[in-house]
Amino acid sequence: MENNDFFIKIVNNEKGKGLFSNRIFKEGDIILEEKPIVCCQFSWNSDYGYLACDHCLRPLETAQENAQRLTGNPNLFLPYSECCETNKNLMTECPACGAKYCSIECQNEAFQRYHSVLCLQSRMKDESHSLTQLNETWKQMHYPPETATIMLLARMVALVNQANNKQDVLSIFSQFCHRTTNDTHEIAHNLLGEKFVGQIDVLRQMMQTALNTEYTAHWFTPDGFRSLLALVGTNGQGIGTSAFSRWVKNVSALDLPKDQRIYIDKLINRIYDDMEEVVGSFLNNEGSGLYILQSSVNHSCTPNAIAEFPYSNNTLVLKAIRDIQVGEEICTSYLDECELERSRYSRQKALSSLYLFVCHCDKCQTQINDPNVTSDEELDDDDVSS
Ligand SMILES: [Zn+2]
Ligand SMILES: [Zn+2]
Ligand SMILES: [Zn+2]
């Protein structure tokens, strides 16, 4: 695939594909925007009342409702309500199952692509609640902080079942990075944790009971199911949306008199402090999705790009965080900011256990002779957890 802005090429056997720049990007430039093939809110996140569109994850609460819930303070008042982007007048829900959407467009698109099958099947097999049971079983294996949901896999199956041309959809999924059998075992295990390794087969059988898996039979052999979990584990891109953080962003852009600015900044800080006490770091509606272009972006410990969700929905924007030259590989960091500051040894340990690759980025190359010790931060973490 190639256009004026970027192209994708095979890098090597270990990394597979990579995304490369076809022109100069300045810091802050948007490299690309894309919608996911499929996405889904995390199961616990949804259960705990993080209200998001069932299709695009747009917040369904107003910023004030969001802040009230996350601070546990039902009397909290947010000024500048015009800075809240939530539009309740556009919201709809599925008349059959009550799934909530930010707009009729999302409801229709979900129904046409995958929801018709999932909605019907959850009602038809109502006695056994097989999809609900599958989700409950998953939740017992995968506690917050969540990194995946079995419901994303259910949507993938439904997407194939509902497609007119099933081969087309299957070939889209086959473009994502696939691993060897040994690798997929390890990734699937990492996704669930050692304790639940034996139960992968339980999930597989429950999914076969809950859904028509005729067109995706190759995903439901024991090896096939592990590789499906591995596909979602290694390619799934986290998505986060928040009505309150959009309100903060819009309020921060207002031209306010100095005293009002001081007042509002204090208010925002106090709300964030209160939220931290009540929900810790769980501030966002969270889920994950499969993005074709983003999934070809490799990791670097000195990334030149970042994936963001500036529209408060599942539209991913890849943005340059420094100038990028023609022909340069575009990379993001798979590690968070704290992890990136750690020693080469610590970073490589995290990358190889989560994504099963050895990082050869510029930073890792220049630190290649560093001793193999974990960084202090990591030793601290170990102390706390033991
Ligand atoms: Zn939506
Ligand atoms: Zn429905
Ligand atoms: Zn590196």
XYZ file of C-alpha atoms in Angstrom, residues 42-366:
325
model
C -13.627 -3.492 27.659
C -15.994 -5.701 29.649
C -15.269 -4.473 33.190
C -15.082 -0.880 31.996
C -18.586 -1.129 30.598
C -19.914 -2.970 33.689
C -18.560 -0.308 36.020
C -20.750 2.284 34.310
C -18.274 3.936 31.953
C -20.950 4.950 29.465
C -19.813 4.893 25.842
C -21.368 4.402 22.406
C -21.495 0.648 21.771
C -20.060 1.263 18.301
C -17.577 4.164 18.429
C -16.887 4.560 22.187
C -17.929 8.233 22.191
C -18.873 9.244 25.755
C -22.615 9.168 26.443
C -22.391 11.108 29.711
C -22.102 14.876 29.890
C -18.802 16.128 31.290
C -20.607 17.019 34.512
C -22.193 13.562 34.871
C -18.814 12.013 34.099
C -17.070 14.105 36.767
C -19.859 13.456 39.284
C -19.563 9.686 38.825
C -15.756 9.587 38.927
C -15.527 11.788 42.030
C -18.505 10.107 43.738
C -19.959 13.594 44.243
C -23.502 13.888 42.779
C -23.632 17.611 43.606
C -20.549 18.588 41.646
C -21.283 21.465 39.257
C -19.211 22.179 36.152
C -19.382 25.723 34.755
C -18.999 26.463 31.016
C -21.409 23.662 30.020
C -20.988 24.845 26.408
C -17.518 23.232 26.550
C -19.095 19.795 26.952
C -19.284 17.958 23.615
C -21.895 15.349 24.574
C -25.133 15.701 22.618
C -27.870 13.658 24.251
C -30.424 14.590 21.575
C -28.603 12.431 19.023
C -28.381 9.304 21.189
C -30.336 6.166 20.329
C -30.547 2.576 21.486
C -31.183 -0.809 19.912
C -34.920 -1.466 20.424
C -34.254 -5.200 20.851
C -31.347 -5.352 23.308
C -30.908 -1.809 24.565
C -27.333 -1.326 23.281
C -26.674 2.424 23.442
C -25.316 4.549 20.607
C -24.170 8.162 20.236
C -26.133 8.552 17.003
C -28.423 6.809 14.526
C -25.419 6.563 12.182
C -23.520 4.442 14.702
C -26.588 2.329 15.451
C -27.167 1.636 11.749
C -23.540 0.919 10.985
C -23.215 -1.459 13.959
C -26.393 -3.262 12.937
C -25.356 -3.604 9.314
C -21.850 -4.818 10.107
C -22.065 -7.094 13.189
C -24.812 -6.224 15.652
C -27.672 -7.951 13.844
C -26.018 -11.365 14.434
C -24.946 -10.631 18.029
C -28.275 -9.066 18.986
C -30.291 -11.937 17.490
C -28.050 -14.643 18.890
C -28.055 -13.251 22.396
C -31.881 -13.238 22.287
C -32.339 -16.606 20.560
C -30.167 -18.440 23.048
C -31.599 -16.435 25.885
C -32.180 -19.412 28.225
C -28.466 -20.076 28.435
C -27.406 -16.412 27.919
C -24.434 -17.858 26.094
C -22.848 -14.553 25.041
C -23.341 -13.130 28.522
C -21.854 -16.283 30.048
C -18.879 -16.032 27.724
C -18.341 -12.426 28.806
C -18.676 -13.316 32.502
C -16.164 -16.155 32.138
C -13.764 -13.810 30.378
C -14.111 -11.202 33.117
C -13.139 -13.756 35.767
C -9.938 -14.411 33.792
C -9.074 -10.841 32.923
C -9.402 -8.274 35.711
C -8.657 -4.545 35.344
C -6.433 -3.023 34.142
C -7.896 -4.551 31.001
C -5.965 -5.009 27.773
C -8.500 -6.964 25.731
C -12.034 -8.325 25.672
C -13.490 -11.555 24.350
C -16.351 -9.439 22.980
C -13.988 -8.033 20.367
C -13.470 -11.587 19.128
C -17.243 -12.119 19.117
C -17.596 -9.009 16.933
C -14.946 -10.333 14.552
C -16.903 -13.579 14.124
C -20.156 -11.654 13.672
C -18.510 -9.338 11.135
C -17.599 -12.349 8.994
C -21.025 -13.948 9.434
C -22.840 -10.789 8.341
C -20.557 -9.942 5.417
C -21.823 -10.525 1.880
C -18.321 -11.455 0.842
C -16.907 -13.409 3.762
C -13.556 -13.980 2.056
C -13.001 -10.220 1.799
C -13.413 -9.769 5.539
C -11.286 -12.801 6.341
C -8.498 -11.518 4.117
C -8.573 -8.153 5.939
C -7.995 -9.980 9.235
C -5.249 -12.075 7.673
C -3.296 -8.841 6.948
C -2.631 -8.423 10.647
C 0.634 -9.719 11.972
C 0.517 -13.463 12.531
C 2.865 -15.443 14.721
C 4.304 -18.895 14.804
C 2.471 -21.504 16.893
C 5.028 -21.248 19.712
C 4.691 -17.470 19.832
C 0.909 -17.540 19.865
C 0.953 -19.915 22.850
C 3.105 -17.477 24.762
C 1.152 -14.350 23.790
C -2.202 -15.951 24.614
C -0.786 -16.985 27.984
C 0.538 -13.503 28.683
C -2.858 -12.041 27.835
C -4.615 -14.140 30.471
C -1.869 -14.863 32.986
C -0.419 -18.240 33.999
C -3.362 -19.089 36.221
C -5.825 -19.238 33.351
C -3.768 -20.988 30.679
C -5.807 -24.180 31.044
C -9.013 -22.269 30.518
C -8.320 -20.955 27.033
C -10.112 -24.025 25.760
C -13.140 -23.196 27.923
C -13.405 -19.803 26.202
C -13.045 -21.447 22.817
C -15.875 -23.900 23.465
C -18.138 -21.262 24.979
C -17.661 -19.085 21.931
C -18.535 -21.968 19.652
C -21.726 -22.468 21.640
C -22.606 -18.778 21.595
C -21.947 -18.039 17.930
C -22.167 -19.584 14.518
C -18.486 -20.219 13.806
C -19.004 -22.070 10.506
C -17.234 -19.417 8.361
C -14.435 -18.948 10.855
C -13.826 -22.635 11.653
C -10.045 -22.139 11.330
C -10.199 -19.693 14.293
C -11.739 -22.371 16.484
C -9.208 -25.159 16.388
C -7.092 -25.090 19.601
C -4.145 -23.555 17.729
C -6.389 -21.270 15.685
C -8.020 -19.869 18.806
C -4.659 -19.154 20.407
C -3.527 -17.338 17.301
C -6.766 -15.326 17.319
C -6.092 -14.300 20.933
C -2.514 -13.487 19.935
C -3.726 -11.383 16.985
C -5.881 -9.306 19.307
C -3.160 -9.240 21.976
C -0.420 -7.930 19.697
C -2.432 -5.808 17.226
C -5.209 -4.488 19.471
C -4.814 -0.731 19.903
C -6.134 0.741 23.154
C -8.843 3.395 22.768
C -9.734 5.875 25.492
C -12.464 8.529 25.508
C -13.588 10.919 28.238
C -16.278 13.609 28.326
C -14.526 15.369 31.205
C -11.107 15.538 29.538
C -12.718 17.031 26.394
C -14.402 19.637 28.597
C -11.036 20.402 30.251
C -9.421 20.783 26.838
C -12.149 23.131 25.587
C -12.182 25.182 28.812
C -8.402 25.511 28.650
C -8.738 27.033 25.177
C -11.182 29.734 26.387
C -9.950 33.301 26.647
C -10.739 34.013 30.306
C -9.998 36.880 32.705
C -7.106 36.021 35.006
C -9.147 35.495 38.201
C -11.558 33.161 36.418
C -8.662 31.241 34.930
C -7.128 30.757 38.368
C -10.500 29.648 39.755
C -11.140 27.152 36.951
C -7.617 25.705 37.046
C -7.979 25.119 40.782
C -11.368 23.476 40.242
C -9.967 21.155 37.565
C -7.028 20.152 39.757
C -9.321 19.461 42.691
C -11.625 17.319 40.532
C -8.689 15.287 39.212
C -7.439 14.782 42.789
C -10.886 13.619 43.890
C -11.132 11.274 40.906
C -7.791 9.749 41.735
C -8.988 8.994 45.244
C -12.207 7.363 44.030
C -11.250 5.529 40.821
C -7.445 5.713 40.745
C -6.201 5.713 37.185
C -9.478 4.460 35.670
C -10.634 7.753 34.180
C -11.585 6.831 30.628
C -14.063 4.807 28.682
C -11.660 2.146 27.526
C -11.614 -0.444 24.816
C -9.494 -1.732 21.983
C -9.734 -1.987 18.219
C -7.992 -3.379 15.163
C -6.578 -0.731 12.822
C -5.024 -1.769 9.506
C -2.492 1.059 9.059
C -1.654 1.577 12.723
C -0.988 -2.148 13.130
C 1.884 -1.866 10.656
C 3.574 0.839 12.758
C 6.521 -0.639 14.634
C 7.818 0.185 18.093
C 10.769 2.436 18.862
C 12.106 3.510 22.266
C 12.601 6.963 20.658
C 9.296 7.205 18.751
C 8.655 9.905 16.128
C 4.860 9.537 16.218
C 2.011 9.027 18.655
C -1.501 7.583 18.292
C -4.261 9.831 19.667
C -8.072 9.972 19.771
C -8.744 13.715 19.487
C -12.340 13.367 18.291
C -13.388 11.559 21.450
C -14.351 8.451 19.511
C -12.581 5.496 17.868
C -10.998 7.562 15.062
C -7.256 7.112 15.490
C -4.946 9.977 14.550
C -1.258 9.274 14.044
C 0.650 12.493 14.777
C 4.315 13.363 14.294
C 5.985 14.247 17.617
C 9.168 15.399 15.880
C 10.175 16.221 12.308
C 10.195 13.169 10.047
C 12.246 12.916 6.844
C 11.323 11.292 3.520
C 11.891 7.539 3.719
C 12.146 7.485 7.509
C 10.277 4.713 9.338
C 7.332 5.983 11.369
C 7.332 4.441 14.849
C 5.309 4.782 18.019
C 6.132 3.462 21.459
C 4.346 0.319 22.632
C 5.569 1.128 26.150
C 4.153 3.900 28.300
C 6.219 6.950 29.272
C 7.455 5.475 32.559
C 8.528 2.253 30.894
C 10.356 4.198 28.177
C 12.613 5.848 30.774
C 13.810 2.506 32.068
C 17.081 0.796 31.208
C 17.567 -0.988 27.905
C 17.383 -4.310 29.727
C 14.041 -3.409 31.393
C 12.537 -2.150 28.134
C 13.607 -5.209 26.206
C 12.236 -7.498 28.897
C 8.824 -5.791 28.704
C 8.751 -5.826 24.896
C 9.816 -9.432 24.571
C 7.318 -10.708 27.131
C 4.358 -8.688 25.795
C 5.134 -8.562 22.074
C 7.824 -11.192 21.644
C 10.425 -9.160 19.806
C 13.889 -7.828 20.505
C 14.052 -4.058 20.001
C 16.820 -2.879 17.674
C 15.832 0.803 17.669
C 18.481 3.569 17.670
C 18.249 4.044 21.432
C 18.656 0.324 22.103
C 21.575 0.152 19.643
C 23.467 2.994 21.368
